[in-house]
Coordinates of C-alpha atoms in Angstrom, one line a residue:
X1334 CA -43.0 -1.7 -84.0
X1335 CA -41.8 -2.3 -80.2
X1336 CA -40.5 0.3 -77.8
X1337 CA -36.7 -0.5 -78.0
X1338 CA -35.7 0.4 -74.3
X1339 CA -38.8 -1.3 -72.9
X1340 CA -38.5 -4.4 -75.0
X1341 CA -34.7 -4.7 -73.8
X1342 CA -35.6 -4.7 -70.4
X1343 CA -38.9 -6.8 -70.4
X1344 CA -37.7 -9.1 -73.2
X1345 CA -34.6 -9.9 -71.4
X1346 CA -35.4 -13.5 -71.3
X1347 CA -33.6 -13.5 -74.7
X1348 CA -32.0 -16.1 -77.0
X1349 CA -29.0 -16.4 -75.1
X1350 CA -30.1 -16.6 -71.5
X1351 CA -29.1 -18.7 -68.6
X1352 CA -31.5 -19.7 -65.9
X1353 CA -32.0 -21.8 -62.6
X1354 CA -30.9 -25.2 -62.1
X1355 CA -31.1 -27.8 -65.2
X1356 CA -32.9 -30.6 -63.4
X1357 CA -36.5 -31.2 -64.8
X1358 CA -38.2 -32.5 -61.6
X1359 CA -41.2 -30.3 -61.6
X1360 CA -44.6 -32.0 -62.0
X1361 CA -46.7 -31.1 -64.9
X1362 CA -50.2 -29.3 -64.7
X1363 CA -52.5 -31.7 -63.2
X1364 CA -54.7 -33.1 -65.9
X1365 CA -52.7 -31.8 -68.8
X1366 CA -50.6 -33.5 -70.8
X1367 CA -46.8 -32.2 -71.3
X1368 CA -44.7 -32.3 -74.1
X1369 CA -41.6 -34.4 -73.1
X1370 CA -38.4 -32.3 -72.9
X1371 CA -35.8 -33.2 -75.5
X1372 CA -32.3 -31.8 -74.9
X1373 CA -31.3 -32.4 -78.5
X1374 CA -34.8 -31.1 -80.0
X1375 CA -37.2 -33.0 -82.2
X1376 CA -37.0 -32.5 -85.8
X1377 CA -34.8 -30.1 -88.0
X1378 CA -35.2 -28.6 -91.3
X1379 CA -32.5 -26.7 -93.4
X1380 CA -33.7 -23.2 -94.4
X1381 CA -31.5 -21.0 -96.6
X1382 CA -28.5 -23.3 -95.2
X1383 CA -29.5 -22.8 -91.5
X1384 CA -30.9 -25.3 -89.0
X1385 CA -34.4 -24.9 -88.0
X1386 CA -35.9 -26.9 -85.2
X1387 CA -39.6 -27.8 -85.2
X1388 CA -41.9 -30.3 -83.4
X1389 CA -44.9 -32.1 -84.9
X1390 CA -47.5 -34.2 -83.4
X1391 CA -51.1 -35.6 -84.4
X1392 CA -53.0 -35.9 -87.7
X1393 CA -55.6 -33.8 -89.3
X1394 CA -56.0 -30.1 -90.3
X1395 CA -52.6 -28.4 -89.6
X1396 CA -51.8 -25.7 -87.0
X1397 CA -48.5 -24.0 -86.7
X1398 CA -47.6 -22.7 -83.4
X1399 CA -45.0 -19.7 -83.2
X1400 CA -43.2 -18.8 -79.9
X1401 CA -42.5 -15.2 -78.3
X1402 CA -39.1 -13.6 -78.0
X1403 CA -36.5 -15.6 -76.1
X1404 CA -38.8 -18.7 -76.1
X1405 CA -39.1 -21.8 -78.1
X1406 CA -41.3 -24.5 -79.4
X1407 CA -41.0 -25.9 -75.7
X1408 CA -43.2 -23.0 -74.5
X1409 CA -46.2 -24.8 -76.2
X1410 CA -45.7 -27.8 -73.9
X1411 CA -49.2 -27.9 -72.6
X1412 CA -50.8 -27.0 -76.1
X1413 CA -49.1 -29.5 -78.6
X1414 CA -50.5 -32.8 -76.9
X1415 CA -53.9 -31.5 -76.5
X1416 CA -54.3 -29.9 -79.8
X1417 CA -52.7 -32.9 -81.5
X1418 CA -55.8 -35.0 -80.3
X1419 CA -57.7 -33.4 -83.1
X1420 CA -55.2 -31.6 -85.5
X1421 CA -51.6 -32.0 -86.9
X1422 CA -49.8 -29.5 -84.6
X1423 CA -46.4 -27.9 -85.6
X1424 CA -44.2 -25.9 -83.4
X1425 CA -41.3 -24.1 -85.1
X1426 CA -38.3 -22.3 -83.6
X1427 CA -37.5 -19.0 -85.3
X1428 CA -34.1 -18.2 -86.4
X1429 CA -31.8 -17.3 -83.6
X1430 CA -34.0 -18.7 -80.8
X1431 CA -34.7 -22.0 -79.2
X1432 CA -33.0 -25.0 -81.1
X1433 CA -32.9 -23.2 -84.2
X1434 CA -29.4 -21.8 -85.3
X1435 CA -28.0 -18.8 -83.9
X1436 CA -27.1 -17.3 -87.3
X1437 CA -25.0 -14.3 -87.4
X1438 CA -27.2 -12.0 -89.6
X1439 CA -29.0 -8.8 -89.6
X1440 CA -32.2 -9.6 -87.9
X1441 CA -35.6 -8.1 -89.3
X1442 CA -39.2 -9.1 -89.0
X1443 CA -39.3 -10.0 -92.6
X1444 CA -36.5 -12.6 -92.2
X1445 CA -38.9 -14.5 -89.6
X1446 CA -41.8 -14.0 -92.1
X1447 CA -40.0 -15.5 -94.9
X1448 CA -38.9 -18.4 -92.6
X1449 CA -42.5 -19.1 -91.6
X1450 CA -43.8 -18.6 -95.3
X1451 CA -41.3 -21.2 -96.6
X1452 CA -42.1 -23.7 -93.7
X1453 CA -45.6 -23.5 -94.8
X1454 CA -44.8 -24.2 -98.4
X1455 CA -42.0 -26.7 -97.9
X1456 CA -43.2 -28.6 -94.6
X1457 CA -47.0 -28.2 -94.0
X1458 CA -47.9 -27.9 -97.8
X1459 CA -51.8 -27.5 -96.7
X1460 CA -54.0 -24.8 -95.8
X1461 CA -53.1 -24.0 -92.2
X1462 CA -54.1 -21.7 -89.2
X1463 CA -51.2 -19.7 -87.5
X1464 CA -51.1 -19.3 -83.8
X1465 CA -48.5 -16.8 -82.3
X1466 CA -47.6 -15.5 -79.0
X1467 CA -45.8 -12.2 -78.5
X1468 CA -43.0 -11.7 -81.1
X1469 CA -44.3 -14.9 -82.6
X1470 CA -47.7 -13.2 -82.9
X1471 CA -46.6 -10.4 -84.8
X1472 CA -44.6 -13.0 -87.1
X1473 CA -47.9 -15.1 -87.7
X1474 CA -49.5 -11.8 -88.7
X1475 CA -47.0 -10.8 -91.3
X1476 CA -46.9 -14.4 -92.6
X1477 CA -50.6 -14.7 -92.9
X1478 CA -50.4 -11.4 -95.0
X1479 CA -47.5 -13.1 -97.0
X1480 CA -49.2 -16.3 -98.0
X1481 CA -53.1 -15.5 -97.9
X1482 CA -53.8 -18.6 -100.1
X1483 CA -52.4 -21.0 -97.6
X1484 CA -53.2 -19.2 -94.2
X1485 CA -56.9 -19.7 -93.5
X1486 CA -56.9 -18.6 -89.9
X1487 CA -54.7 -16.5 -87.5
X1488 CA -54.6 -16.7 -83.6
X1489 CA -52.8 -14.1 -81.7
X1490 CA -52.1 -14.3 -78.1
X1491 CA -50.7 -11.1 -76.4
X1492 CA -49.1 -10.2 -79.6
X1493 CA -46.2 -7.8 -80.1
X1494 CA -46.5 -4.8 -82.8
X1495 CA -47.8 -1.3 -82.3
X1496 CA -50.1 0.8 -84.3
X1497 CA -48.6 3.4 -86.5
X1498 CA -48.6 7.0 -85.5
X1499 CA -50.0 9.2 -88.5
X1500 CA -48.6 12.4 -87.0
X1501 CA -45.2 11.0 -86.7
X1502 CA -42.7 12.5 -89.2
X1503 CA -39.4 10.9 -90.1
X1504 CA -36.6 13.1 -91.5
X1505 CA -33.5 11.9 -93.0
X1506 CA -30.3 14.0 -93.0
X1507 CA -26.7 13.1 -94.4
X1508 CA -24.2 12.0 -91.9
X1509 CA -21.4 14.4 -91.3
X1510 CA -17.6 12.9 -91.2
X1511 CA -17.7 13.4 -87.4
X1512 CA -21.0 11.4 -87.1
X1513 CA -20.1 8.8 -89.6
X1514 CA -16.5 7.8 -88.4
X1515 CA -16.2 9.1 -84.8
X1516 CA -19.6 9.3 -83.0
X1517 CA -21.3 6.3 -84.6
X1518 CA -18.4 3.8 -83.9
X1519 CA -18.2 5.3 -80.3
X1520 CA -22.1 4.8 -79.9
X1521 CA -21.6 1.1 -81.1
X1522 CA -18.8 0.2 -78.6
X1523 CA -20.9 1.7 -76.0
X1524 CA -23.9 -0.2 -76.7
X1525 CA -22.0 -3.6 -77.1
X1526 CA -20.3 -2.9 -73.7
X1527 CA -23.6 -2.2 -72.0
X1528 CA -25.4 -5.1 -73.8
X1529 CA -22.7 -7.4 -72.8
X1530 CA -23.4 -6.3 -69.1
X1531 CA -27.0 -6.8 -69.5
X1532 CA -26.6 -10.1 -71.2
X1533 CA -24.5 -11.3 -68.2
X1534 CA -26.9 -10.3 -65.8
X1535 CA -29.8 -11.9 -67.5
X1536 CA -28.0 -15.2 -67.4
X1537 CA -28.3 -15.0 -63.3
X1538 CA -31.0 -17.3 -61.9
X1539 CA -32.5 -14.5 -59.7
X1540 CA -33.0 -12.2 -62.6
X1541 CA -34.4 -14.9 -65.0
X1542 CA -37.1 -16.0 -62.1
X1543 CA -37.6 -12.4 -61.4
X1544 CA -38.6 -11.8 -65.1
X1545 CA -40.8 -14.8 -65.6
X1546 CA -42.7 -14.2 -62.4
X1547 CA -43.3 -10.8 -63.6
X1548 CA -45.3 -11.9 -66.9
X1549 CA -47.1 -15.0 -65.1
X1550 CA -49.6 -13.8 -62.7
X1551 CA -50.2 -17.5 -61.6
X1552 CA -46.4 -18.4 -61.1
X1553 CA -47.0 -21.9 -60.4
X1554 CA -46.0 -22.8 -64.1
X1555 CA -42.4 -21.1 -63.7
X1556 CA -40.9 -24.4 -63.2
X1557 CA -37.6 -26.4 -64.2
X1558 CA -38.8 -27.2 -67.6
X1559 CA -39.6 -23.7 -68.4
X1560 CA -36.5 -22.4 -67.3
X1561 CA -34.4 -25.1 -69.0
X1562 CA -36.0 -24.6 -72.4
X1563 CA -34.8 -21.0 -72.1
X1564 CA -31.4 -21.9 -70.6
X1565 CA -30.1 -24.3 -73.0
X1566 CA -29.9 -22.1 -76.0
X1567 CA -27.4 -19.8 -74.0
X1568 CA -24.6 -22.6 -74.4
X1569 CA -24.6 -21.7 -78.1
X1570 CA -21.4 -19.7 -78.7
X1571 CA -23.2 -17.2 -80.9
X1572 CA -25.9 -16.5 -78.5
X1573 CA -24.4 -13.5 -77.3
X1574 CA -23.9 -11.8 -80.6
X1575 CA -27.5 -12.8 -81.7
X1576 CA -28.6 -10.9 -78.5
X1577 CA -26.7 -7.8 -79.3
X1578 CA -28.1 -7.7 -82.7
X1579 CA -31.5 -8.4 -81.8
X1580 CA -31.4 -5.5 -79.0
X1581 CA -29.9 -3.0 -81.4
X1582 CA -30.2 -3.5 -85.2
X1583 CA -33.2 -5.4 -85.2
X1584 CA -34.9 -3.1 -82.7
X1585 CA -33.8 0.1 -84.6
X1586 CA -35.4 -1.4 -87.7
X1587 CA -39.1 -1.5 -86.7
X1588 CA -40.9 1.9 -87.6
X1589 CA -42.0 0.7 -90.9
X1590 CA -43.8 -2.6 -89.4
X1591 CA -47.1 -1.5 -87.7
X1592 CA -50.0 -3.9 -86.9
X1593 CA -52.5 -1.4 -88.9
X1594 CA -50.3 -1.8 -92.1
X1595 CA -50.4 -5.6 -92.0
X1596 CA -54.1 -5.7 -90.4
X1597 CA -55.3 -3.8 -93.4
X1598 CA -54.0 -6.6 -95.8
X1599 CA -55.3 -9.5 -93.6
X1600 CA -58.0 -11.7 -95.2
X1601 CA -58.6 -14.7 -92.8
X1602 CA -60.5 -14.8 -89.4
X1603 CA -58.7 -13.6 -86.6
X1604 CA -58.8 -14.9 -82.9
X1605 CA -57.5 -12.9 -80.2
X1606 CA -56.7 -14.9 -77.0
X1607 CA -55.5 -12.2 -74.6
X1608 CA -54.2 -12.3 -71.2
X1609 CA -55.9 -9.3 -69.6
X1610 CA -53.4 -9.2 -66.7
X1611 CA -50.6 -8.8 -69.0
X1612 CA -48.1 -6.1 -67.5
X1613 CA -46.8 -5.4 -70.8
X1614 CA -49.6 -5.6 -73.4
X1615 CA -52.9 -4.9 -71.8
X1616 CA -56.3 -5.5 -73.0
X1617 CA -56.7 -2.2 -74.6
X1618 CA -54.4 -3.4 -77.5
X1619 CA -56.9 -6.4 -78.2
X1620 CA -59.8 -4.0 -78.2
X1621 CA -58.1 -1.7 -80.7
X1622 CA -57.3 -4.7 -82.7
X1623 CA -60.6 -6.0 -82.8
X1624 CA -62.2 -2.5 -83.7
X1625 CA -59.5 -2.2 -86.6
X1626 CA -60.2 -5.9 -88.0
X1627 CA -64.1 -6.8 -87.5
X1628 CA -63.6 -10.3 -88.5
X1629 CA -62.1 -10.8 -85.0
X1630 CA -63.2 -12.9 -82.2
X1631 CA -62.0 -11.8 -78.8
X1632 CA -61.5 -14.2 -75.8
X1633 CA -60.1 -12.6 -72.6
X1634 CA -58.5 -14.7 -70.0
X1635 CA -57.3 -13.8 -66.5
X1636 CA -53.7 -14.4 -67.3
X1637 CA -50.5 -12.5 -68.0
X1638 CA -48.3 -12.4 -71.1
X1639 CA -48.2 -16.1 -71.9
X1640 CA -51.7 -17.3 -71.4
X1641 CA -51.3 -20.4 -73.4
X1642 CA -48.6 -21.8 -70.6
X1643 CA -50.3 -20.1 -67.7
X1644 CA -53.8 -21.3 -68.2
X1645 CA -53.4 -24.0 -70.8
X1646 CA -56.6 -25.6 -70.2
X1647 CA -58.6 -22.5 -70.8
X1648 CA -56.4 -21.5 -73.8
X1649 CA -56.8 -25.0 -75.2
X1650 CA -60.5 -24.9 -75.0
X1651 CA -60.8 -21.6 -76.5
X1652 CA -58.3 -22.5 -79.3
X1653 CA -60.3 -25.7 -80.1
X1654 CA -63.8 -23.9 -80.0
X1655 CA -62.6 -21.4 -82.5
X1656 CA -60.4 -23.9 -84.6
X1657 CA -63.4 -26.3 -85.2
X1658 CA -65.1 -23.6 -87.1
X1659 CA -62.0 -22.7 -89.1
X1660 CA -61.1 -26.3 -90.0
X1661 CA -64.7 -27.0 -91.1
X1662 CA -64.7 -23.9 -93.4
X1663 CA -61.3 -24.7 -94.9
X1664 CA -62.4 -28.4 -95.4
X1665 CA -65.5 -27.4 -97.5
X1666 CA -63.6 -25.1 -99.7
X1667 CA -61.0 -27.8 -100.6
X1668 CA -64.0 -30.2 -101.5
X1669 CA -65.7 -27.6 -103.7

């Protein structure tokens, strides 16, 4: 699904990072309301014995926001208050990220799909629109396919995921004694040492600031609030192990999960809200998705990888305009 080496370097803002100072003195974007930062989080839901954090505001037709790799519900700080003026807005932290539990498990894209599907069934309990950025976009896609009777619309913002390679062939061979008991353990030890070093480097303020400014074209929103929302999960004692598992076992198990395999099963309207200046996921990907799935509305924004936080006024307007048509259709279906 995602290039492993590139993701490890680009996605270094992960679930166990430490960043700049913790003082939240930065001013919010002028004219845009900002979700208050709460160090202890907002609401918690127990899923499969694990603690899951989420935010909920507003009343009306429900929307569920899903963050990207290394982020949290607080990454929707400028979207939740605005959308909540007309909708019931949920923002959930994926397992292993944000204020959700840093579970020591084998991470897989289907874990987050199951989490979101159960969140819709147990917490939302109504027809819903899913909105996801980056890794959260791919999670939203697979969840929409997994629960088509409840997901009536899907919005992807610079989504993760790749199209499958029809020419690629996978071959499996039985491991030799040397491979299984000598070379493989040595490789795992090497990986752990290297990733521990990368993890330590990723905690340094200059590294975090550099990564954030690499994906925000307009860096004015790279502020104390944003970096603190990434820093705090690093205090969890399991954060380093989660990072290791995400960078190795999770990244090794993505070849079966492609955009086309899920888009071919999607049944609801799709909005692509795309930052055209994203250094990681450019506009060509959005164009290919639209070509593959015709029931798509594409809105291009002059922004980087996180358009909802970089240009929240434009992202909110595009979402509200599109949501008004989806909510109207969903309401008419319910009354029939």
